[in-house]
Short mmCIF file of C-alpha atoms in Angstrom, two decimals:
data_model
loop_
_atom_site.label_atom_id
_atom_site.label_comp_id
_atom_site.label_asym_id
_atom_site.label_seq_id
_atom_site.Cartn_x
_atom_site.Cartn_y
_atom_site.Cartn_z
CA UNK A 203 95.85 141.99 85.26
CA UNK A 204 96.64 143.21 81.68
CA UNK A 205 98.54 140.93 79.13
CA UNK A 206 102.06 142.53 78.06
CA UNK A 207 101.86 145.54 75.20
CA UNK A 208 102.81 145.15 72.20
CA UNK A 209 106.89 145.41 70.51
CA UNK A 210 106.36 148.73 69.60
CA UNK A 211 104.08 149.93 71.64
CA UNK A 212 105.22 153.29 73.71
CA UNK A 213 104.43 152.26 77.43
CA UNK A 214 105.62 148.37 77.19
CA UNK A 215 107.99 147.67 79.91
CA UNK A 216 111.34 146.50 79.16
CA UNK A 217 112.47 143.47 80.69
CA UNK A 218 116.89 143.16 80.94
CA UNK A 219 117.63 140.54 77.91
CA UNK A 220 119.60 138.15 79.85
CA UNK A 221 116.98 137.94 82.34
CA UNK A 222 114.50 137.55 79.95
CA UNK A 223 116.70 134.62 78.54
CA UNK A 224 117.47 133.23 81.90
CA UNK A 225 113.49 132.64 82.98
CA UNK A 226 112.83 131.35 79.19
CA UNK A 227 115.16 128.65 79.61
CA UNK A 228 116.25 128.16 83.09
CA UNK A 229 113.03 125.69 83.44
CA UNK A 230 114.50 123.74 80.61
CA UNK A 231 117.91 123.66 82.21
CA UNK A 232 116.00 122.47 85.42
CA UNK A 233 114.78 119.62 83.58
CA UNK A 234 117.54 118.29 82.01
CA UNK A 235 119.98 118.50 85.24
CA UNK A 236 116.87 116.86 87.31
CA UNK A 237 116.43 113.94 84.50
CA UNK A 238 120.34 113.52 84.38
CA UNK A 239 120.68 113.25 88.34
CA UNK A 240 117.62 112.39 89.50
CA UNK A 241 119.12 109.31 91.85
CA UNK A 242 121.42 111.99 93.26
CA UNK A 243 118.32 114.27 93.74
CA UNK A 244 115.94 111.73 95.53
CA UNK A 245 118.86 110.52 97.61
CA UNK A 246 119.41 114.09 99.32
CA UNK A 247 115.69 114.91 98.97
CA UNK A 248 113.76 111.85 99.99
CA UNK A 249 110.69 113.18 99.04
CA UNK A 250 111.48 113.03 95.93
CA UNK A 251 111.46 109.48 95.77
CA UNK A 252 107.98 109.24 95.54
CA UNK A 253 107.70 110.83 92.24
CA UNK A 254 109.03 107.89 90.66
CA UNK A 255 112.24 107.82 88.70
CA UNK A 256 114.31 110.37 87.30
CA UNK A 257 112.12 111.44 84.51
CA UNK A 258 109.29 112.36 87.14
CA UNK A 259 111.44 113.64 89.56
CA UNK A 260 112.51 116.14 86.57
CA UNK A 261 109.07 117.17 85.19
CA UNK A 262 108.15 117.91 88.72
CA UNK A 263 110.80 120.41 89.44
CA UNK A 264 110.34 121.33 85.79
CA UNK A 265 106.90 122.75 86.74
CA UNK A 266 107.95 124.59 89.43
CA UNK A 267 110.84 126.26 87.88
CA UNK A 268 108.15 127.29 85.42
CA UNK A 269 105.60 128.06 87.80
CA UNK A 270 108.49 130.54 89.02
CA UNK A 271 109.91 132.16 85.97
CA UNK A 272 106.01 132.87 85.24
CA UNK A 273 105.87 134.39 88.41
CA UNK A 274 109.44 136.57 88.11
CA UNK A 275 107.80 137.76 84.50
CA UNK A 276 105.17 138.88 85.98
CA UNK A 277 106.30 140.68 88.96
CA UNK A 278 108.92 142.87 86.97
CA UNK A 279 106.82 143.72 84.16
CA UNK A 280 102.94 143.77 85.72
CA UNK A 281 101.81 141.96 83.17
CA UNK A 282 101.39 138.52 81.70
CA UNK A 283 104.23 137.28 78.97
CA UNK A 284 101.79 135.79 75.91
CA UNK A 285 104.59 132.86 75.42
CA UNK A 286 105.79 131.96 78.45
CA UNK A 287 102.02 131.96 79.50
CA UNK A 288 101.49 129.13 76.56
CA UNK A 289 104.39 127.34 78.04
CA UNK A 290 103.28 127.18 81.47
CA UNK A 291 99.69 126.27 80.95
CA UNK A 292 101.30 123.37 78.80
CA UNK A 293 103.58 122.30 81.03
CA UNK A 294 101.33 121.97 84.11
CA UNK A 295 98.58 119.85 82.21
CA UNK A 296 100.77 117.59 80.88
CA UNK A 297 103.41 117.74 83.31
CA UNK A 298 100.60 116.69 85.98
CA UNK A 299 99.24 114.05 83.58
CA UNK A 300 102.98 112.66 83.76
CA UNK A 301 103.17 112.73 87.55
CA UNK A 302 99.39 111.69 87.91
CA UNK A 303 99.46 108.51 85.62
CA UNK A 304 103.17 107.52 85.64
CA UNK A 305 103.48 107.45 81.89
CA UNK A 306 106.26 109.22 80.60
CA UNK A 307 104.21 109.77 77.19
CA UNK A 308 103.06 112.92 78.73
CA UNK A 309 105.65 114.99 78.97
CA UNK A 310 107.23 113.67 76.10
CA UNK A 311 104.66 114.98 73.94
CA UNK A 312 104.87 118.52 75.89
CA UNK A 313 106.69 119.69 73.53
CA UNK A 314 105.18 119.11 70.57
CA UNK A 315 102.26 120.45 72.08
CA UNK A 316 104.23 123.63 72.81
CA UNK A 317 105.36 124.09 69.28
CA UNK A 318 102.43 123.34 67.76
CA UNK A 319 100.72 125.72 69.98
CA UNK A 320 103.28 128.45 69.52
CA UNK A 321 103.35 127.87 65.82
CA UNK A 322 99.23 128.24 65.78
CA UNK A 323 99.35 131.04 68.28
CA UNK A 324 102.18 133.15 65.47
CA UNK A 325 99.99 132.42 62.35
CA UNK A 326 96.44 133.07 64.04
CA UNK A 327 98.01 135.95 65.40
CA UNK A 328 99.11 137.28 62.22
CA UNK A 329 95.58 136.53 59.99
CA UNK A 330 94.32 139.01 63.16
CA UNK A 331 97.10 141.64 62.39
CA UNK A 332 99.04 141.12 65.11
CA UNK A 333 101.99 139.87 65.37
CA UNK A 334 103.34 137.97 68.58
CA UNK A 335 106.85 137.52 68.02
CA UNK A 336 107.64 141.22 68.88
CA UNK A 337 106.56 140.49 72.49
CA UNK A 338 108.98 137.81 73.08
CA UNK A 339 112.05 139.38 71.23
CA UNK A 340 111.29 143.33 71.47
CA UNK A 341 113.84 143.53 74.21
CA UNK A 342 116.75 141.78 71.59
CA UNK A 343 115.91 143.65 69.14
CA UNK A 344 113.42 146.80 67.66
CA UNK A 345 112.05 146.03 64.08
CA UNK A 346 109.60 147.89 61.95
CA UNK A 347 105.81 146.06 61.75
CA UNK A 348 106.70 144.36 58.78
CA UNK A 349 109.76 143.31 59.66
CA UNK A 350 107.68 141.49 62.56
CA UNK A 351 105.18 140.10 60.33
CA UNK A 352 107.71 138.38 57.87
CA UNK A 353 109.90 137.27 61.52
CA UNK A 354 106.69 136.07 62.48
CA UNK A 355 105.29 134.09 60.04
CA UNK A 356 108.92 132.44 59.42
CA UNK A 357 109.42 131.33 63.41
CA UNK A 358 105.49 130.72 63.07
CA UNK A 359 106.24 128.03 60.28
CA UNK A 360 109.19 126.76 61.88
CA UNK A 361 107.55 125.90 65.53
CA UNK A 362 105.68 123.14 63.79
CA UNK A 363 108.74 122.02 62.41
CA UNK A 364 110.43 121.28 65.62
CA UNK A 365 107.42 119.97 66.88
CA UNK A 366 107.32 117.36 63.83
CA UNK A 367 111.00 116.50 64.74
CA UNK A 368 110.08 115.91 68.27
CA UNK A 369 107.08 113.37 67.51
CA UNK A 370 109.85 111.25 65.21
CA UNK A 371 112.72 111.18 67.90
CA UNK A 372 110.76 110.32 70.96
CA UNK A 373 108.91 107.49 69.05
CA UNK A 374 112.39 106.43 67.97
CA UNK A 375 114.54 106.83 71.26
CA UNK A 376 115.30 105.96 74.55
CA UNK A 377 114.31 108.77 77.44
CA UNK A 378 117.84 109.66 78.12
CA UNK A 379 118.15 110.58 74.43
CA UNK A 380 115.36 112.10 73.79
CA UNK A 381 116.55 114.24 76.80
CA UNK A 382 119.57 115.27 75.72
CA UNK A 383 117.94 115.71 71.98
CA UNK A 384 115.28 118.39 74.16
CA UNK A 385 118.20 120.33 75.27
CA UNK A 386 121.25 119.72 72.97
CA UNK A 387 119.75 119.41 70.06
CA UNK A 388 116.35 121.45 69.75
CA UNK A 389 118.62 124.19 70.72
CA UNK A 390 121.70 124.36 68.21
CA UNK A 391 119.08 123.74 65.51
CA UNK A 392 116.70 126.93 66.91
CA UNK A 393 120.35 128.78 66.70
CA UNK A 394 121.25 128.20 63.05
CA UNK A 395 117.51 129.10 62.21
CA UNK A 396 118.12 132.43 64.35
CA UNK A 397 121.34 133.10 62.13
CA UNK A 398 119.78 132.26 58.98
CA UNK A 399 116.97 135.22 60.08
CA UNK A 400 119.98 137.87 60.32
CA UNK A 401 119.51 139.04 56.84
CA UNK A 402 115.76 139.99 57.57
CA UNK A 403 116.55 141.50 60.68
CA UNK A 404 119.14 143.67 59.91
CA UNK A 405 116.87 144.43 56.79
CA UNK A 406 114.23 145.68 58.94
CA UNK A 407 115.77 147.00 62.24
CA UNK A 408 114.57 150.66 62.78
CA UNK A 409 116.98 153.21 63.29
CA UNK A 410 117.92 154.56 66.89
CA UNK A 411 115.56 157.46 66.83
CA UNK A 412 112.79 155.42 65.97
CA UNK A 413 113.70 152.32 68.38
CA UNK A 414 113.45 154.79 71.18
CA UNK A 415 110.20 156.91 69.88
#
């Protein structure tokens, strides 16, 4: 089993954007409706009720929606997906700490761990010429190599800024709202960074000719 190609690479399957969105975040959205009725859940599913409480019963099914979306990637393209790989690795060792030990600490800290490890992953990739970004965001959009590099470095630099914001608000909250921080408000902050990269994109977006050579 290969990993993916690279963004511009000429036999790198394409994978439908909304899709590609859909097993990105559908884990996430797994977690936060498991956290937010987790009662309801281990009600209907007594199994569930072993877990623990809501939080547990959410980073379970959060690792198997992964553990799925991993496995969709994979299926359709033939190849592993660099990020999502990161993710998933992440999520079982410290979502299986969480569930082992009963200390919500673990997955708390998942995502710092993620962004931290994403941000390293971008800027390591980069001082070795490649760069990463393309194979998570090639199917958005087609950009020139150095458009990739400069997207790259800037998303590189701002993954360890989300995961510094994470270490301050779930030493600082309760669960539930570091929960609803994770979902509601990692994400409208990711989207004004995204707009705030239009400028470079646009800058750097290769013609049609090119996109499709």
């Amino acid at each position: 089993m290969e990993f993916e190609k690279g963004p511009n690479e000429p036999d790198r399957k394409p994978i439908n954007p909304l899709l590609k969105l859909a097993l990105e975040l559908g884990p996430l959205g797994v977690f936060f409706f498991a956290n937010a009725r987790g009662e309801w859940l281990a009600e209907r599913f007594p199994a569930l009720e072993q877990l623990g409480g809501p939080l547990f019963v959410a980073t379970a099914l959060f690792i198997v929606a992964t553990l799925i979306a991993l496995t969709v990637s994979l299926i359709l393209t033939r190849r592993l997906p660099i990020m999502p790989l990161i993710t998933g690795v992440v999520v079982l060792i410290f979502g299986g700490l969480t569930l082992w030990l009963q200390d919500e600490t673990f997955i708390k800290m998942k995502p710092t761990i993620v962004n931290v490890l994403f941000g390293a992953t971008l800027l390591i990739g980069l001082a070795f010429g490649k760069s990463l970004l393309g194979y998570v965001f090639d199917s958005v959009f087609r950009l020139s190599d150095e458009g990739w590099e400069k997207l790259t470095l800037r998303w590189g630099l701002f993954f360890f800024v989300l995961a510094a914001l994470n270490e301050i608000v779930w030493r600082s909250v309760s669960t539930d709202m570091w929960v609803n921080f994770k979902v509601f408000g990692i994400m409208p902050i990711t989207f004004v960074f995204t707009l705030f990269q239009l400028p470079l994109i646009n800058r750097y977006t290769l013609p049609e000719k090119d996109a499709g050579s």
